[in-house]
PDB file of C-alpha atoms and ligand atoms in Angstrom:
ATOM      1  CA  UNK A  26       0.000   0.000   0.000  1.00  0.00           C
ATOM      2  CA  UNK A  27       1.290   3.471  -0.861  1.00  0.00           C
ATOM      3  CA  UNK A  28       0.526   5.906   1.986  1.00  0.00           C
ATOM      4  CA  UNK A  29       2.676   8.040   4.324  1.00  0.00           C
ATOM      5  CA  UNK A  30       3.584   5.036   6.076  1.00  0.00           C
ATOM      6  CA  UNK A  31       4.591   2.528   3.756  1.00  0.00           C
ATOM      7  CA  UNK A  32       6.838   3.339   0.898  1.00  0.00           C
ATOM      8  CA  UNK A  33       6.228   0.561  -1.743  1.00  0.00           C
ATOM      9  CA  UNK A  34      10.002   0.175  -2.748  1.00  0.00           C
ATOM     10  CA  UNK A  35      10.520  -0.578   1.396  1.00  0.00           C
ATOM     11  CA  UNK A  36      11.129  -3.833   2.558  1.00  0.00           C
ATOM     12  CA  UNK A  37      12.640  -6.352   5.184  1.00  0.00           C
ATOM     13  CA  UNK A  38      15.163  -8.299   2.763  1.00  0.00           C
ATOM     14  CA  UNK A  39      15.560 -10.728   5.210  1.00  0.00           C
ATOM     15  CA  UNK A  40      11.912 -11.720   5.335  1.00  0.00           C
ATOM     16  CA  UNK A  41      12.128 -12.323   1.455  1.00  0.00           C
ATOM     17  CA  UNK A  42      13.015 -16.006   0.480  1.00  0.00           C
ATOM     18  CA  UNK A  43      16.092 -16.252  -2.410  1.00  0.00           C
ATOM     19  CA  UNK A  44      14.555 -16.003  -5.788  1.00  0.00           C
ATOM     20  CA  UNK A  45      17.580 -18.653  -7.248  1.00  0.00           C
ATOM     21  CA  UNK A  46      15.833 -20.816  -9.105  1.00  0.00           C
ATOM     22  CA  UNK A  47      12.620 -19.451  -9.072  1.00  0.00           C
ATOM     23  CA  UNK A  48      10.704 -18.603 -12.882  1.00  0.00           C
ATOM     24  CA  UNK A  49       8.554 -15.673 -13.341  1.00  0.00           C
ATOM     25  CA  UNK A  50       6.951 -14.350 -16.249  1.00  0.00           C
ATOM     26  CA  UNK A  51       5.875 -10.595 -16.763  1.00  0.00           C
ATOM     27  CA  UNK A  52       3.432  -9.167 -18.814  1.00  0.00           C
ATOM     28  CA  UNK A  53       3.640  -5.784 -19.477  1.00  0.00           C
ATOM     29  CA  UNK A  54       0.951  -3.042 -21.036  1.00  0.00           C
ATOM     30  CA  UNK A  55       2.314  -0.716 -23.620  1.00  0.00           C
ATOM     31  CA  UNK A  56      -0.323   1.954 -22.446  1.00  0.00           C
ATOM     32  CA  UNK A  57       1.662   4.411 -20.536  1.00  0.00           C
ATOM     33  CA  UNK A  58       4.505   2.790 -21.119  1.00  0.00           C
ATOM     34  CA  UNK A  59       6.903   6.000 -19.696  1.00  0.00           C
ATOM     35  CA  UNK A  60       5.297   4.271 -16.340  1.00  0.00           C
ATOM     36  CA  UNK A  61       4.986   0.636 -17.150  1.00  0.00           C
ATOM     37  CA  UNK A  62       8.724   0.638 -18.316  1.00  0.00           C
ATOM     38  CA  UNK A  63       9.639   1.755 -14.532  1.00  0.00           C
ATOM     39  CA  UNK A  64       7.750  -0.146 -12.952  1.00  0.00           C
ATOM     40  CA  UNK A  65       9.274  -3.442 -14.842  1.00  0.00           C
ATOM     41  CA  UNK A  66      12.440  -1.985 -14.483  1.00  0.00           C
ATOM     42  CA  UNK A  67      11.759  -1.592 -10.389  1.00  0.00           C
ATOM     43  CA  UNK A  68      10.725  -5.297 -10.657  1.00  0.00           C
ATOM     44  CA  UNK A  69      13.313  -6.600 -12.359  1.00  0.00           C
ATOM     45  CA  UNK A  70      16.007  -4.838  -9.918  1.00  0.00           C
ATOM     46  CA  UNK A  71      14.278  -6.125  -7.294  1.00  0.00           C
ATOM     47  CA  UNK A  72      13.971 -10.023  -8.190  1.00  0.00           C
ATOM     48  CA  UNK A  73      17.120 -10.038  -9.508  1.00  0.00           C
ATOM     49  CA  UNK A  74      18.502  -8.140  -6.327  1.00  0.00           C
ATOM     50  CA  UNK A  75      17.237 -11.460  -4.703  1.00  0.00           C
ATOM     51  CA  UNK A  76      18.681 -14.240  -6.444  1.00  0.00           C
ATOM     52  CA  UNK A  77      16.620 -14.601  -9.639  1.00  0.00           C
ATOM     53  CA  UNK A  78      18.802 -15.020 -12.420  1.00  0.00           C
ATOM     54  CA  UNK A  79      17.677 -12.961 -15.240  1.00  0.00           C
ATOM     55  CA  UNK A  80      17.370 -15.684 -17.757  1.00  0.00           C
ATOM     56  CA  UNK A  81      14.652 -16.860 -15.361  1.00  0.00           C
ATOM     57  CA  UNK A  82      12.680 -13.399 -15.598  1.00  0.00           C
ATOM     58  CA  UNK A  83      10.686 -13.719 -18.857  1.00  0.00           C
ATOM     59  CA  UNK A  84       9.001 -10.231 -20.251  1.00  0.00           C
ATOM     60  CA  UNK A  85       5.958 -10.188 -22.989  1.00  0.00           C
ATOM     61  CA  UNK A  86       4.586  -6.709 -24.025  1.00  0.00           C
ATOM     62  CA  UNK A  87       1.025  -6.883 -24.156  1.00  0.00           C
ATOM     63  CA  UNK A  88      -1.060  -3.719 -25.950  1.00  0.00           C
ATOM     64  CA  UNK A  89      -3.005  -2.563 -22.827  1.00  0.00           C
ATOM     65  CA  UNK A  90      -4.268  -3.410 -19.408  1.00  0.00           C
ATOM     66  CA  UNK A  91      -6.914  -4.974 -20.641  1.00  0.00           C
ATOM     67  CA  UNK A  92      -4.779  -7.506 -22.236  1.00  0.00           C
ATOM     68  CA  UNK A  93      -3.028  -8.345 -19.549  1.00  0.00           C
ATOM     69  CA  UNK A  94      -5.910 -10.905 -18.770  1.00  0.00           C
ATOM     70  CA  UNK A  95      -5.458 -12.721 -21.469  1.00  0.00           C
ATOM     71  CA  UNK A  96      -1.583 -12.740 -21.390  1.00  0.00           C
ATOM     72  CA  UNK A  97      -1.207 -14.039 -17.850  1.00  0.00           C
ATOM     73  CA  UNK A  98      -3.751 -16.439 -18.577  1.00  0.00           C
ATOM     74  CA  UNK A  99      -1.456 -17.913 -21.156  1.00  0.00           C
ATOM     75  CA  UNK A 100       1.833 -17.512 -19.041  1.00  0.00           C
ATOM     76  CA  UNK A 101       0.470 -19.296 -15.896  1.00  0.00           C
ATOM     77  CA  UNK A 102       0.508 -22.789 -18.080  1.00  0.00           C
ATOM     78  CA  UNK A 103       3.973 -22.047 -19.003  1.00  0.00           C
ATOM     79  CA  UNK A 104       7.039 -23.454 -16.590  1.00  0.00           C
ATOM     80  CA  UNK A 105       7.079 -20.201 -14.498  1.00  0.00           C
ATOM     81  CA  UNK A 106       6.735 -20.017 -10.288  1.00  0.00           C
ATOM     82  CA  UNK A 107       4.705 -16.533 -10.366  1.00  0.00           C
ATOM     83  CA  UNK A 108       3.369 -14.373 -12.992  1.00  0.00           C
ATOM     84  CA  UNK A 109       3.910 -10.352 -12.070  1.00  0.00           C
ATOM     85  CA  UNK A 110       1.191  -8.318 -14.646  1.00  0.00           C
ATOM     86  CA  UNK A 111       2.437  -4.592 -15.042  1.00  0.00           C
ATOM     87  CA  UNK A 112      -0.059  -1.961 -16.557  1.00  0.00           C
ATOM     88  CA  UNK A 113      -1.094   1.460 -16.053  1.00  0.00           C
ATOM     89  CA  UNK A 114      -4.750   2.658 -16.021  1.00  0.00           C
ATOM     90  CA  UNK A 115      -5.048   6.787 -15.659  1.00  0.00           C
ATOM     91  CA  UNK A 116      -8.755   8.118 -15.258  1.00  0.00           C
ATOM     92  CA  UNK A 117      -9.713   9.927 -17.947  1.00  0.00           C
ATOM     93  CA  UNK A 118     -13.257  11.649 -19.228  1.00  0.00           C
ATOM     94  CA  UNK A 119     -15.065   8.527 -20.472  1.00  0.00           C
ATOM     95  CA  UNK A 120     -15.875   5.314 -18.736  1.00  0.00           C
ATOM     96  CA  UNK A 121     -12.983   3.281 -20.374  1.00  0.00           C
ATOM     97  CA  UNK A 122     -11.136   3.921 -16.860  1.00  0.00           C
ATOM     98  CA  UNK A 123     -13.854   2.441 -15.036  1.00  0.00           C
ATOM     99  CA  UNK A 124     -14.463  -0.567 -17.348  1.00  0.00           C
ATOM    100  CA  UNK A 125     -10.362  -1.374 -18.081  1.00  0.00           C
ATOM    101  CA  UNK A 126      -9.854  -1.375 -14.005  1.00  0.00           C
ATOM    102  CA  UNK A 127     -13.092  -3.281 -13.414  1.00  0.00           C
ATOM    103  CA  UNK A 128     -12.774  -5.497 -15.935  1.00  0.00           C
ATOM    104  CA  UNK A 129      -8.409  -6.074 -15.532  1.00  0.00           C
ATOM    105  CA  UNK A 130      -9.065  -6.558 -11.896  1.00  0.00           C
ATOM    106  CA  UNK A 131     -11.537  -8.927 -11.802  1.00  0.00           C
ATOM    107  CA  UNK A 132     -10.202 -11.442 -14.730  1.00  0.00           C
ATOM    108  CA  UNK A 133      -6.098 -11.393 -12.713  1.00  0.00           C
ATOM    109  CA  UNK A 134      -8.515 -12.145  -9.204  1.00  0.00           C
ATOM    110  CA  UNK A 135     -10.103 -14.597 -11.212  1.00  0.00           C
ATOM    111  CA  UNK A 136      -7.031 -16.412 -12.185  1.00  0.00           C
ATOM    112  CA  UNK A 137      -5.846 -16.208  -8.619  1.00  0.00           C
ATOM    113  CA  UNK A 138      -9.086 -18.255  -7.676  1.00  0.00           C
ATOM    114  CA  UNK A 139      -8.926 -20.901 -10.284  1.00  0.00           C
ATOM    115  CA  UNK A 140      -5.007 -21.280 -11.624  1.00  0.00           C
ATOM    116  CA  UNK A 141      -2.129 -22.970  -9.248  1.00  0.00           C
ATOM    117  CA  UNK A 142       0.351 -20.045 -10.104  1.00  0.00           C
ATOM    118  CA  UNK A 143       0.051 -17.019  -8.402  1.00  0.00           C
ATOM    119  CA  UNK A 144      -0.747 -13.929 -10.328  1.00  0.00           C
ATOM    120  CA  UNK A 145       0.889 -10.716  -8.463  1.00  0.00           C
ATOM    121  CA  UNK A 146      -1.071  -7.435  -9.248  1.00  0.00           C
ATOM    122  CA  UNK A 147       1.223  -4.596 -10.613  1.00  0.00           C
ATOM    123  CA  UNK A 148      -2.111  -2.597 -11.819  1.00  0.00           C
ATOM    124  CA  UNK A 149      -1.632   1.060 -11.471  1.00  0.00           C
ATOM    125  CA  UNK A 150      -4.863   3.032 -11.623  1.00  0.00           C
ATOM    126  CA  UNK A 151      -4.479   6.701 -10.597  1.00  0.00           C
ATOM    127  CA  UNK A 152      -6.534   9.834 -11.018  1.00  0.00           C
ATOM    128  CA  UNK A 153      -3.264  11.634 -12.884  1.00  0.00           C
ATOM    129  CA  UNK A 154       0.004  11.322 -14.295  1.00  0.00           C
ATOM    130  CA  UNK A 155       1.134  12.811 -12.117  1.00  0.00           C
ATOM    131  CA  UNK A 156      -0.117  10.643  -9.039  1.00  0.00           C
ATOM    132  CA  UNK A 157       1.553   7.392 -11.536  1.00  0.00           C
ATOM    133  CA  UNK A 158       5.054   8.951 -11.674  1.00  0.00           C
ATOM    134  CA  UNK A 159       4.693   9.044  -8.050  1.00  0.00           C
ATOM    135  CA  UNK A 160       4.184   5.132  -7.919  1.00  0.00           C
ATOM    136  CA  UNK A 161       6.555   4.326 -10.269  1.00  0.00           C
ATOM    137  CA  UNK A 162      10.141   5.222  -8.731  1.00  0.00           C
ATOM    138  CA  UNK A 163       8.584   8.333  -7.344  1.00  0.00           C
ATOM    139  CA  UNK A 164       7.805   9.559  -4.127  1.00  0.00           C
ATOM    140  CA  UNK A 165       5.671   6.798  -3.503  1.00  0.00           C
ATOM    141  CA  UNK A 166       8.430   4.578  -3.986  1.00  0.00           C
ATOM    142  CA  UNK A 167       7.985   2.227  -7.148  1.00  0.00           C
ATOM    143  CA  UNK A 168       5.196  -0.446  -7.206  1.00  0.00           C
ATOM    144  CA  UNK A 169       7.530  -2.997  -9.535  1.00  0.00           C
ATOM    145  CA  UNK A 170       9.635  -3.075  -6.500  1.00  0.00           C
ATOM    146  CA  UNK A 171       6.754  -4.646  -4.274  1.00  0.00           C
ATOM    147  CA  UNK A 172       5.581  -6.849  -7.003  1.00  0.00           C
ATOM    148  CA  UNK A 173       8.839  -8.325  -7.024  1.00  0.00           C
ATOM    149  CA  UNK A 174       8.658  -9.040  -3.473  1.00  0.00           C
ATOM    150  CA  UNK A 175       5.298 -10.267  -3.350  1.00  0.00           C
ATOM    151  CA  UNK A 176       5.932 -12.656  -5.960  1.00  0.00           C
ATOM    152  CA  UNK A 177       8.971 -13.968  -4.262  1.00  0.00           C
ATOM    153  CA  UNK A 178       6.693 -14.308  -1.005  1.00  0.00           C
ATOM    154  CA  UNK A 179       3.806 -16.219  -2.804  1.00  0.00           C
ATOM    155  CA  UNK A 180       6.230 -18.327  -4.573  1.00  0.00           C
ATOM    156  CA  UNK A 181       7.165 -19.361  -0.860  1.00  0.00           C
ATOM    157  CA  UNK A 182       3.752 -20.116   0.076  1.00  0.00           C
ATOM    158  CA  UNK A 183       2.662 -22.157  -2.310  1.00  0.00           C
ATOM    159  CA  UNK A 184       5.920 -24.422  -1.920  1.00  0.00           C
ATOM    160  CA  UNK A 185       4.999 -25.068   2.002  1.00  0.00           C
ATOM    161  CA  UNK A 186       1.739 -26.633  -0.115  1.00  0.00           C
ATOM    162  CA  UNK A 187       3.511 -28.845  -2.551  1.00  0.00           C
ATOM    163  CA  UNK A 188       6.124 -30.293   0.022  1.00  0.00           C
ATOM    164  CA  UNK A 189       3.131 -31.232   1.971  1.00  0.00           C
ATOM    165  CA  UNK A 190       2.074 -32.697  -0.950  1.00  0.00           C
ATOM    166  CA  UNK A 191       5.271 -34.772  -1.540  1.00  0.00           C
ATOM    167  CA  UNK A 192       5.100 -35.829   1.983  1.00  0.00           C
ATOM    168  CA  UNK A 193       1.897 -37.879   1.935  1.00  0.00           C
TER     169      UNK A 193
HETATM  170  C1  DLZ B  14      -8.574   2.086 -24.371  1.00  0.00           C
HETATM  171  C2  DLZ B  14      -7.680   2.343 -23.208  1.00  0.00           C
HETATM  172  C3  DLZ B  14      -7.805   3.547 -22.456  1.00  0.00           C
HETATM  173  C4  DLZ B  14      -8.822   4.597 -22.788  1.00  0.00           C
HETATM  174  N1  DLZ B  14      -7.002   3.802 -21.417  1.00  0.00           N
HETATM  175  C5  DLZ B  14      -6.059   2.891 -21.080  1.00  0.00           C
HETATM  176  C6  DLZ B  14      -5.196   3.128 -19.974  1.00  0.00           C
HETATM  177  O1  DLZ B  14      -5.215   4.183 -19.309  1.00  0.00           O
HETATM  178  N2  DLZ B  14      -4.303   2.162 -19.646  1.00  0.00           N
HETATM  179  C7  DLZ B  14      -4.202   0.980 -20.347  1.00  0.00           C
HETATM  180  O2  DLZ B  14      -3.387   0.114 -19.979  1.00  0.00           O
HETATM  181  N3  DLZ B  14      -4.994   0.735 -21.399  1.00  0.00           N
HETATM  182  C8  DLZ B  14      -5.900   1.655 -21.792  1.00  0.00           C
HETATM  183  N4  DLZ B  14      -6.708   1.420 -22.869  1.00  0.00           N
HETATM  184  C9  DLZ B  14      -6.460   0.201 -23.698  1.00  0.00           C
HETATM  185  C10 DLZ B  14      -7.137  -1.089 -23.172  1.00  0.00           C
HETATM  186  O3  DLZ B  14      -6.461  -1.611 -22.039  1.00  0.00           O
HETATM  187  C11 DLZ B  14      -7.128  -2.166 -24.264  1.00  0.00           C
HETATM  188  O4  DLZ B  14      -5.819  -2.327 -24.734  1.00  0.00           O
HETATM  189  C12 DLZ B  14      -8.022  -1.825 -25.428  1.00  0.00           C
HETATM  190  O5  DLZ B  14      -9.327  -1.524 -24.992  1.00  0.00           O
HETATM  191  C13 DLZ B  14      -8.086  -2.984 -26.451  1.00  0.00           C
HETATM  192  O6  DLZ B  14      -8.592  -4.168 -25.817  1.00  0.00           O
END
């Protein structure tokens, strides 16, 4: 969460498990991409920062947000550990904001519910450009950064799951 408290670039790197070995794909939306570029770039640093190896880190540009959907649909049957989807929604004066967020947010929560990967929300939806810069490596900190970290953290989880698994 981005608020005066929490920064979303902070974190305790000792309470992150070591990304070596771990796959993730990214989809990325070219809307806004001055924004989306950062925030892949934050998320990149970040996993790679702990342990991924970058030819485990797999990038697809998708056209928008609304795309993303369909892309991380796709990547979560491919051999990855998390999927991170990157996009930038900025409220306009027509309803497009309202539908693209709506509709982006409930098809990744969606996947969440129904797929074994975990899908790691790096939606941006702000009032301004302005209020994006500040997510993006800005004051706010930069969201890739906590995507990255979340990732690594559900990636975690779900192994506690499949050793349980193994041990039956
Ligand atoms: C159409 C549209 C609009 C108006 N705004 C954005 C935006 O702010 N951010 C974004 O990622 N995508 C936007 N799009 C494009 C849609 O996500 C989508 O690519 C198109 O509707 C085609 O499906």
């Amino acid at each position: 969460m981005a608020s005066k408290q929490h920064n979303l670039s902070e974190y305790n790197p000792s309470q992150v498990p070591n990304g070596n070995g771990m796959r993730i794909g990214i989809a990325v939306s070219e809307w806004n991409s001055q924004i989306t570029e950062s925030l892949l770039q934050g998320a990149i640093t970040t996993l790679q920062a702990n342990g991924v190896q970058p030819n485990d880190i797999c990038v697809y540009h998708v056209p928008g947000s609304f795309e993303l959907i369909y892309s991380c649909s796709q990547l979560v049957k491919e051999p990855v550990d998390a999927v991170i989807a990157i996009g930038c929604v900025i409220r306009g004066d027509t309803p497009h904001f309202d539908y693209i967020c709506e509709g982006t947010t409930y098809g990744l929560s969606r996947l969440n519910a129904t797929q074994d990967i975990p899908v790691i929300y790096g939606l941006i939806t702000t009032n301004s450009y302005e209020q994006a810069l500040d997510r993006c490596g800005g004051k706010l900190g930069n969201k890739g950064d906590e995507c990255a970290v979340t990732a690594l953290k559900m990636i975690r989880f779900r192994q506690q799951f499949l050793k349980k698994d193994t041990q039956k």
